[in-house]
Coordinates of N, CA and C in Angstrom, one line a residue:
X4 N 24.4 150.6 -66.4 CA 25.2 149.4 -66.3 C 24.4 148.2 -66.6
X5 N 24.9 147.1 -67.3 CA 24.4 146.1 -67.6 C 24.6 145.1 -66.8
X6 N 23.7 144.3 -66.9 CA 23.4 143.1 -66.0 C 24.4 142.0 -66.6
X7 N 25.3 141.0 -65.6 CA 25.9 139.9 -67.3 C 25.0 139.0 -66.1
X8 N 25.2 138.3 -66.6 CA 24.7 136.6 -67.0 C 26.0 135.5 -67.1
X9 N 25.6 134.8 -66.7 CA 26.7 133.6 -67.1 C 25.9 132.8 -67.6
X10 N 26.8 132.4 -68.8 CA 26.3 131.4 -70.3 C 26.3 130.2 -69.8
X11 N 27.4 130.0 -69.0 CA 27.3 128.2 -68.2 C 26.2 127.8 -67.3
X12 N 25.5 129.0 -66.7 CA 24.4 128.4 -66.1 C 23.3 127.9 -67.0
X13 N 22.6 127.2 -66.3 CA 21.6 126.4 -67.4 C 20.0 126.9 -66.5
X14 N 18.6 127.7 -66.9 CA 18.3 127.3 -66.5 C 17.6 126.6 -66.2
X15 N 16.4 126.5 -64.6 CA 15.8 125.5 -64.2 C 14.7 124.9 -65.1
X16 N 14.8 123.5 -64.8 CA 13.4 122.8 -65.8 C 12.4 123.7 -65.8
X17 N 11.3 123.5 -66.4 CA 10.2 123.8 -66.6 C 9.3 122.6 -66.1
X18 N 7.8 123.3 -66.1 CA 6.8 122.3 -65.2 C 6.6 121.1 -66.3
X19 N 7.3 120.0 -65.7 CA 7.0 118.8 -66.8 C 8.2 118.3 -67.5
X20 N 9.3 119.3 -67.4 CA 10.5 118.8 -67.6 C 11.2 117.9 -66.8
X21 N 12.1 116.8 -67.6 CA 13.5 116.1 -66.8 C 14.3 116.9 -66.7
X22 N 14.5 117.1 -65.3 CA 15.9 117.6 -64.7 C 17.1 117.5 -65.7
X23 N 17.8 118.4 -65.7 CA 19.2 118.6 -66.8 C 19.8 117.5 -66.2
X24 N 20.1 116.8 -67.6 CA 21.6 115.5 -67.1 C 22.9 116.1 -67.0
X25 N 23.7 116.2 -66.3 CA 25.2 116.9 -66.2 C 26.0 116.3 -67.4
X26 N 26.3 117.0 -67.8 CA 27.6 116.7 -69.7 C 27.9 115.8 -69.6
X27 N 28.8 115.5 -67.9 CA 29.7 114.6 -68.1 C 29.1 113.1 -68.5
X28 N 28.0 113.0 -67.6 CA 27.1 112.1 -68.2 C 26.6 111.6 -69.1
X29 N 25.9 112.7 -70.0 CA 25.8 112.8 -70.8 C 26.7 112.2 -72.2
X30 N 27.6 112.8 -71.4 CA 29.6 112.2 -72.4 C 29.6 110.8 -72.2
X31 N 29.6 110.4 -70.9 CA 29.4 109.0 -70.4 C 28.8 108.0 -71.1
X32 N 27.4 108.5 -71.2 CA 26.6 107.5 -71.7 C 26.8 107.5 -73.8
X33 N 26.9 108.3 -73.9 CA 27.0 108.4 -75.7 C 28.6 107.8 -76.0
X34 N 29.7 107.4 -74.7 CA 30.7 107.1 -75.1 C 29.9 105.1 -75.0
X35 N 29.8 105.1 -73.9 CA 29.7 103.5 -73.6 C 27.9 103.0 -74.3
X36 N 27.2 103.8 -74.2 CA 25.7 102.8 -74.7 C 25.9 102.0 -76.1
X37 N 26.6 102.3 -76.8 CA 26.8 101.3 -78.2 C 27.3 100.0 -77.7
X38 N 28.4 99.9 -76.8 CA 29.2 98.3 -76.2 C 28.9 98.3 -75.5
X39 N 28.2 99.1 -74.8 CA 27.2 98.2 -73.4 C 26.3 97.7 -74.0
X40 N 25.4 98.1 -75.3 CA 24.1 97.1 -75.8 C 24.8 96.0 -76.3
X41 N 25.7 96.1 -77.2 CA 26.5 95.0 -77.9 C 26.9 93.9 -76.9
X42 N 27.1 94.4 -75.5 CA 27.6 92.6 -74.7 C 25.7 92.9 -73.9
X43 N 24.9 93.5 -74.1 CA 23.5 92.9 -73.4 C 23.1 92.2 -74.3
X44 N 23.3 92.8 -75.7 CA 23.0 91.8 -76.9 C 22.9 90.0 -77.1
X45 N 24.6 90.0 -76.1 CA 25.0 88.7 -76.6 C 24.1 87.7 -75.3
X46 N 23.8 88.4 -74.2 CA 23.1 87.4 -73.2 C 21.4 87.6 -73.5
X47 N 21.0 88.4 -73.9 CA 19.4 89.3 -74.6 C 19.3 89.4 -75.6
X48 N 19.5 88.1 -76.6 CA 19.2 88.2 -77.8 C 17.8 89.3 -78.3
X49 N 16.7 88.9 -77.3 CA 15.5 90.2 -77.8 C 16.4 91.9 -77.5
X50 N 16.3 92.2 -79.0 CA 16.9 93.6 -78.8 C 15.9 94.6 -78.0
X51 N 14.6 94.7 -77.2 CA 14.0 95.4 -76.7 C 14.7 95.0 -75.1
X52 N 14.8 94.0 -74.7 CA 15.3 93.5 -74.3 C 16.4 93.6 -73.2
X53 N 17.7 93.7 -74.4 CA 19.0 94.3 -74.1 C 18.8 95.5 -74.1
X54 N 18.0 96.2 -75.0 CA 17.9 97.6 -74.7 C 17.2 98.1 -73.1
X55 N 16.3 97.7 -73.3 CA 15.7 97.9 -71.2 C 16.9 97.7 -70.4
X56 N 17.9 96.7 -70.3 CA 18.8 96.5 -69.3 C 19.6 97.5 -69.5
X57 N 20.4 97.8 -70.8 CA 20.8 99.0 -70.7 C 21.0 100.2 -70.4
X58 N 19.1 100.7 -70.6 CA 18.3 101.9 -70.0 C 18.7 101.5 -68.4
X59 N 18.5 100.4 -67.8 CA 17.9 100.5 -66.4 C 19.6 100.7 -65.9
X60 N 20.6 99.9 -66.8 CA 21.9 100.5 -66.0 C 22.4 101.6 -65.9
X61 N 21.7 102.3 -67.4 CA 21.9 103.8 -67.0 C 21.5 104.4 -66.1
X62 N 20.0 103.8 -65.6 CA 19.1 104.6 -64.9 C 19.9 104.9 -63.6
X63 N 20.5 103.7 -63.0 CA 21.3 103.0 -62.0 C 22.5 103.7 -62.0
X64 N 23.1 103.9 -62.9 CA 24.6 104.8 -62.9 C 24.1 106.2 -62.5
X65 N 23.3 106.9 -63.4 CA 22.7 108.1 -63.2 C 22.5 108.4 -61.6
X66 N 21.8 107.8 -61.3 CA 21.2 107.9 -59.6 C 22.6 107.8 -58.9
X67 N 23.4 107.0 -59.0 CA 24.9 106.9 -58.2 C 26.0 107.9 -58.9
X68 N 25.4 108.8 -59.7 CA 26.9 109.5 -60.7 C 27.7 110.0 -59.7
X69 N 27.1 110.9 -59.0 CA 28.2 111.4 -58.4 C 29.0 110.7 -57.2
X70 N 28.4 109.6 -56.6 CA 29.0 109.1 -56.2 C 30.5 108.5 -56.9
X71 N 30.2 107.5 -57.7 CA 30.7 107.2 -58.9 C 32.4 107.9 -59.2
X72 N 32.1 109.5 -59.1 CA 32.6 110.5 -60.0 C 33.9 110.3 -58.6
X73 N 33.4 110.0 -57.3 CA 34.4 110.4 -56.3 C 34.8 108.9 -55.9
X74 N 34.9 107.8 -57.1 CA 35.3 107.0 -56.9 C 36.8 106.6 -57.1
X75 N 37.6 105.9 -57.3 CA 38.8 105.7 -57.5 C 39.0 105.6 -58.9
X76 N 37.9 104.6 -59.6 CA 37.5 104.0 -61.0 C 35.9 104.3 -61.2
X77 N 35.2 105.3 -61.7 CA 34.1 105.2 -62.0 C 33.8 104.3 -63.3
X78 N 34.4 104.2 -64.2 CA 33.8 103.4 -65.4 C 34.0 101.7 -64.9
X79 N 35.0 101.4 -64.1 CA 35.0 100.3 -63.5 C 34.1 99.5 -62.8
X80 N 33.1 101.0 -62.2 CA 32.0 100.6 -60.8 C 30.9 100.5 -62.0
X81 N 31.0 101.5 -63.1 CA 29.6 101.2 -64.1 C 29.6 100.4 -64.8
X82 N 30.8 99.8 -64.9 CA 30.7 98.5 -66.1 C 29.7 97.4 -64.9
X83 N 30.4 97.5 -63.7 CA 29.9 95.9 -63.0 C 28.3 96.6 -62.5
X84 N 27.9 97.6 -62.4 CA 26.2 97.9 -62.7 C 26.0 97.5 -63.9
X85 N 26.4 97.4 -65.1 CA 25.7 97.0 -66.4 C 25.7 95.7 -66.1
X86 N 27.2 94.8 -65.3 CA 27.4 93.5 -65.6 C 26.4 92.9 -64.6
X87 N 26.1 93.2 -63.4 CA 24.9 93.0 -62.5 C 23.1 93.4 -63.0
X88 N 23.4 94.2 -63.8 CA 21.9 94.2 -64.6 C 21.4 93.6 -65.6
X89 N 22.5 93.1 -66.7 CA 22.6 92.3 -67.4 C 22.0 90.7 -67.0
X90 N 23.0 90.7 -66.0 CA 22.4 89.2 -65.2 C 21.0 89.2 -64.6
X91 N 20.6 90.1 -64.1 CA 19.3 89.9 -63.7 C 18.3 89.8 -64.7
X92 N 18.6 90.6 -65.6 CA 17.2 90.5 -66.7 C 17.7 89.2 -67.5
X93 N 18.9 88.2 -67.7 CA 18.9 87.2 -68.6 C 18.4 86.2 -67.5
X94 N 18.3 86.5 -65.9 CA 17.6 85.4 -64.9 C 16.0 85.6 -65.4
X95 N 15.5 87.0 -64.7 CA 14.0 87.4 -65.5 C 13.6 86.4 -66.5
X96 N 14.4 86.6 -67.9 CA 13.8 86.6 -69.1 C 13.3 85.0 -69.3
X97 N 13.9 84.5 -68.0 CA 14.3 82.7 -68.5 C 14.6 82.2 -69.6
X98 N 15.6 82.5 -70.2 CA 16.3 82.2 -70.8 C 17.4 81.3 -70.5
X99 N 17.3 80.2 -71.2 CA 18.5 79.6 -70.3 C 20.3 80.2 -70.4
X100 N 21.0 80.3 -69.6 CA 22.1 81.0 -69.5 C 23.1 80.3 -69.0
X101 N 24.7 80.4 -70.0 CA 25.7 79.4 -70.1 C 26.8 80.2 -69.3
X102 N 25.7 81.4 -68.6 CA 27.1 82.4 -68.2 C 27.7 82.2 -67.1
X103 N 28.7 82.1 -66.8 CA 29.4 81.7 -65.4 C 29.4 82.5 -64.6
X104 N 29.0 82.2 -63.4 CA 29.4 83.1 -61.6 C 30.7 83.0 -61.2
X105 N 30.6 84.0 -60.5 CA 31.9 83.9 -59.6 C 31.9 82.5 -58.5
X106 N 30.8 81.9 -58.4 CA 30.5 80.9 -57.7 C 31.2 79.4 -58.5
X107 N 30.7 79.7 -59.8 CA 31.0 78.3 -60.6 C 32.3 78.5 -60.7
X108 N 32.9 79.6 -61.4 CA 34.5 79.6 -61.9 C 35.2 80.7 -61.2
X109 N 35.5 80.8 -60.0 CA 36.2 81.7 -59.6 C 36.9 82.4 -60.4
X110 N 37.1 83.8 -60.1 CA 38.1 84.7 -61.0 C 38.2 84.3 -62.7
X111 N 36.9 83.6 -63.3 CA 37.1 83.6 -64.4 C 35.8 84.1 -65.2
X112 N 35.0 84.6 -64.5 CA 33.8 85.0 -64.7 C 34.2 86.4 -65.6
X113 N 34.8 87.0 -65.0 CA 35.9 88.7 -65.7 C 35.7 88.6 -66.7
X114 N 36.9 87.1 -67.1 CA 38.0 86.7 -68.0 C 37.0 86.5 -68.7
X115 N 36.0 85.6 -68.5 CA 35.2 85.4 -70.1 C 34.5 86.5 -70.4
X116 N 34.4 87.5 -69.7 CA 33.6 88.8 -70.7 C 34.6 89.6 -71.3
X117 N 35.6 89.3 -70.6 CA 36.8 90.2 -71.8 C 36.4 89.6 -72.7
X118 N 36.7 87.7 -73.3 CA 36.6 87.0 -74.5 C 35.4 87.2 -75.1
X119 N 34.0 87.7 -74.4 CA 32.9 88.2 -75.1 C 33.4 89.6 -75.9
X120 N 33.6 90.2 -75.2 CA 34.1 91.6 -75.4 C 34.6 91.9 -77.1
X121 N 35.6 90.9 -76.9 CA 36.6 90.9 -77.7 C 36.6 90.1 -79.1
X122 N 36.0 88.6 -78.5 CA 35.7 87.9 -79.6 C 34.2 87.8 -80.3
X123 N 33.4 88.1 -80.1 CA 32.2 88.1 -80.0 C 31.5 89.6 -80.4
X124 N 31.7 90.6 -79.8 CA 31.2 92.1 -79.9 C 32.0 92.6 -80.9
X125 N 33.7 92.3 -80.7 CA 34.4 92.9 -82.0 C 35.4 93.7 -81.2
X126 N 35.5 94.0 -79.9 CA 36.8 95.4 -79.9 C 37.7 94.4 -79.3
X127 N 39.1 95.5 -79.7 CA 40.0 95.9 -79.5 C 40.5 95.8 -77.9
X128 N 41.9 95.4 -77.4 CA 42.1 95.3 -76.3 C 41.5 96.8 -75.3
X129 N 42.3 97.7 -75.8 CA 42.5 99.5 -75.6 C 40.9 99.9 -75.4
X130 N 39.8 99.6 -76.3 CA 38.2 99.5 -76.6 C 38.0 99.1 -75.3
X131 N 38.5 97.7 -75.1 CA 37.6 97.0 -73.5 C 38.0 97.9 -72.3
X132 N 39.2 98.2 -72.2 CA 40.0 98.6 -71.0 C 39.0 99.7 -71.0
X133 N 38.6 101.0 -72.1 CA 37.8 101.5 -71.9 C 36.7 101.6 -71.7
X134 N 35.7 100.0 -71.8 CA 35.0 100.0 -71.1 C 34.5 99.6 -69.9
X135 N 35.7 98.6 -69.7 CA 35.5 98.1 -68.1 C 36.7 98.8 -66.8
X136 N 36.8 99.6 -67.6 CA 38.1 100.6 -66.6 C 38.9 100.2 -66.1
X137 N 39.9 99.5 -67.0 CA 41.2 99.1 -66.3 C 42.0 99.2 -68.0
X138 N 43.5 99.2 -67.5 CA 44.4 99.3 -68.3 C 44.6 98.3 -69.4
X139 N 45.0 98.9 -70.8 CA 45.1 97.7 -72.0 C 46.1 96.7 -71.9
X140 N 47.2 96.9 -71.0 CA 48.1 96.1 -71.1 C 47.1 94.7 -70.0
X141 N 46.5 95.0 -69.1 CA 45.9 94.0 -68.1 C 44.9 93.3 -69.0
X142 N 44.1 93.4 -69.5 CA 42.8 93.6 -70.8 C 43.8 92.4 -71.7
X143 N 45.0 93.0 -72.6 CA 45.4 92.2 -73.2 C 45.9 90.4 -72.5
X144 N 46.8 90.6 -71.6 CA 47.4 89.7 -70.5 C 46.1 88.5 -70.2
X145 N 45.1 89.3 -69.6 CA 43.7 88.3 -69.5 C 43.7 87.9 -70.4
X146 N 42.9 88.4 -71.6 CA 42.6 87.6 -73.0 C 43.5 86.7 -73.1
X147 N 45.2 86.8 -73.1 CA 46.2 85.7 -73.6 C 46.0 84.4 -72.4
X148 N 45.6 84.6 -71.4 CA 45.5 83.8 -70.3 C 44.4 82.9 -70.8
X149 N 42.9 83.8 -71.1 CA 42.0 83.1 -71.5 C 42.3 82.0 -72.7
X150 N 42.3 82.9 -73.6 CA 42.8 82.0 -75.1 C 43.5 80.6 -74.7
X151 N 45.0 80.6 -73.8 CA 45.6 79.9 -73.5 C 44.6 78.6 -72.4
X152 N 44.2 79.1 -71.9 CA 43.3 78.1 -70.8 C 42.1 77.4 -71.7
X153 N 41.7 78.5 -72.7 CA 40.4 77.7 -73.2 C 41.0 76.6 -74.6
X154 N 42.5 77.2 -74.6 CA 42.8 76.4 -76.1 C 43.1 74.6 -75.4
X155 N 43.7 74.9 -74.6 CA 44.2 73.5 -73.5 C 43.1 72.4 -73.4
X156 N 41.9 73.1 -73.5 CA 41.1 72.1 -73.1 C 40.5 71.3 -74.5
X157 N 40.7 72.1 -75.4 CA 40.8 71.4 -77.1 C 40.9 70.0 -77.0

């Protein structure tokens, strides 16, 4: 009689190996790392830079995935780790920064990274929703609010 095996197991590292990243992760990160650099881009002009922040919010997602995974909204909870690591390295870098807090503009701090998002990086309402985990119809609604508020002050 033969022995089977299961193909889905993976095995264990080797001496000196990184521990296996779980797919889904994996999937995660190869969906979002291009428009997560693209808005570290726009506050971290040094692309070494925006790329470190990036790494380190992966680093940061990775260590919380599974938490994450048993959240209500996981891409919701990893956008605002990019959006909280982002800000620290554009404080770091001293750079001076035009970006608004929740302190300076209440509830509009969101709203202007949809308008980065969207006017500045290049996507699509449907694009953002998918990366800050909320629906396109709310995504679009913001933007028109924004547009509308920033055209007024013309």
């Amino acid at each position: 009689m033969t022995q089977r095996h299961d193909s889905t197991a993976e095995p264990p590292p080797g001496p000196g190996e990184p521990p296996a990243v779980p797919l889904e992760f994996a999937a995660f990160c190869e969906l979002h790392r291009p428009r997560y650099l693209s808005y570290a881009r726009v506050w971290l002009p040094d692309p070494d830079r925006a790329t470190g922040a990036v790494q380190q919010a992966f680093a940061e997602i990775a260590v919380e995935w599974r938490e994450l995974l048993g959240s209500s909204n996981p891409t919701a909870h990893a956008w605002q780790i990019l959006r909280a690591t982002v800000d620290e390295h554009t404080r770091q870098s001293g750079l001076p920064s035009s970006r608004p807090t929740a302190q300076d503009r209440p509830g509009r701090a969101a709203d202007d990274d949809l308008a980065i998002l969207h006017y500045v990086v290049g996507l699509a309402a449907p694009e953002i929703a998918d990366v800050i985990g909320t629906d396109t119809a709310s995504v679009a609604g913001r933007l028109r609010r924004t547009m509308l508020r920033e055209a007024s002050g013309w």
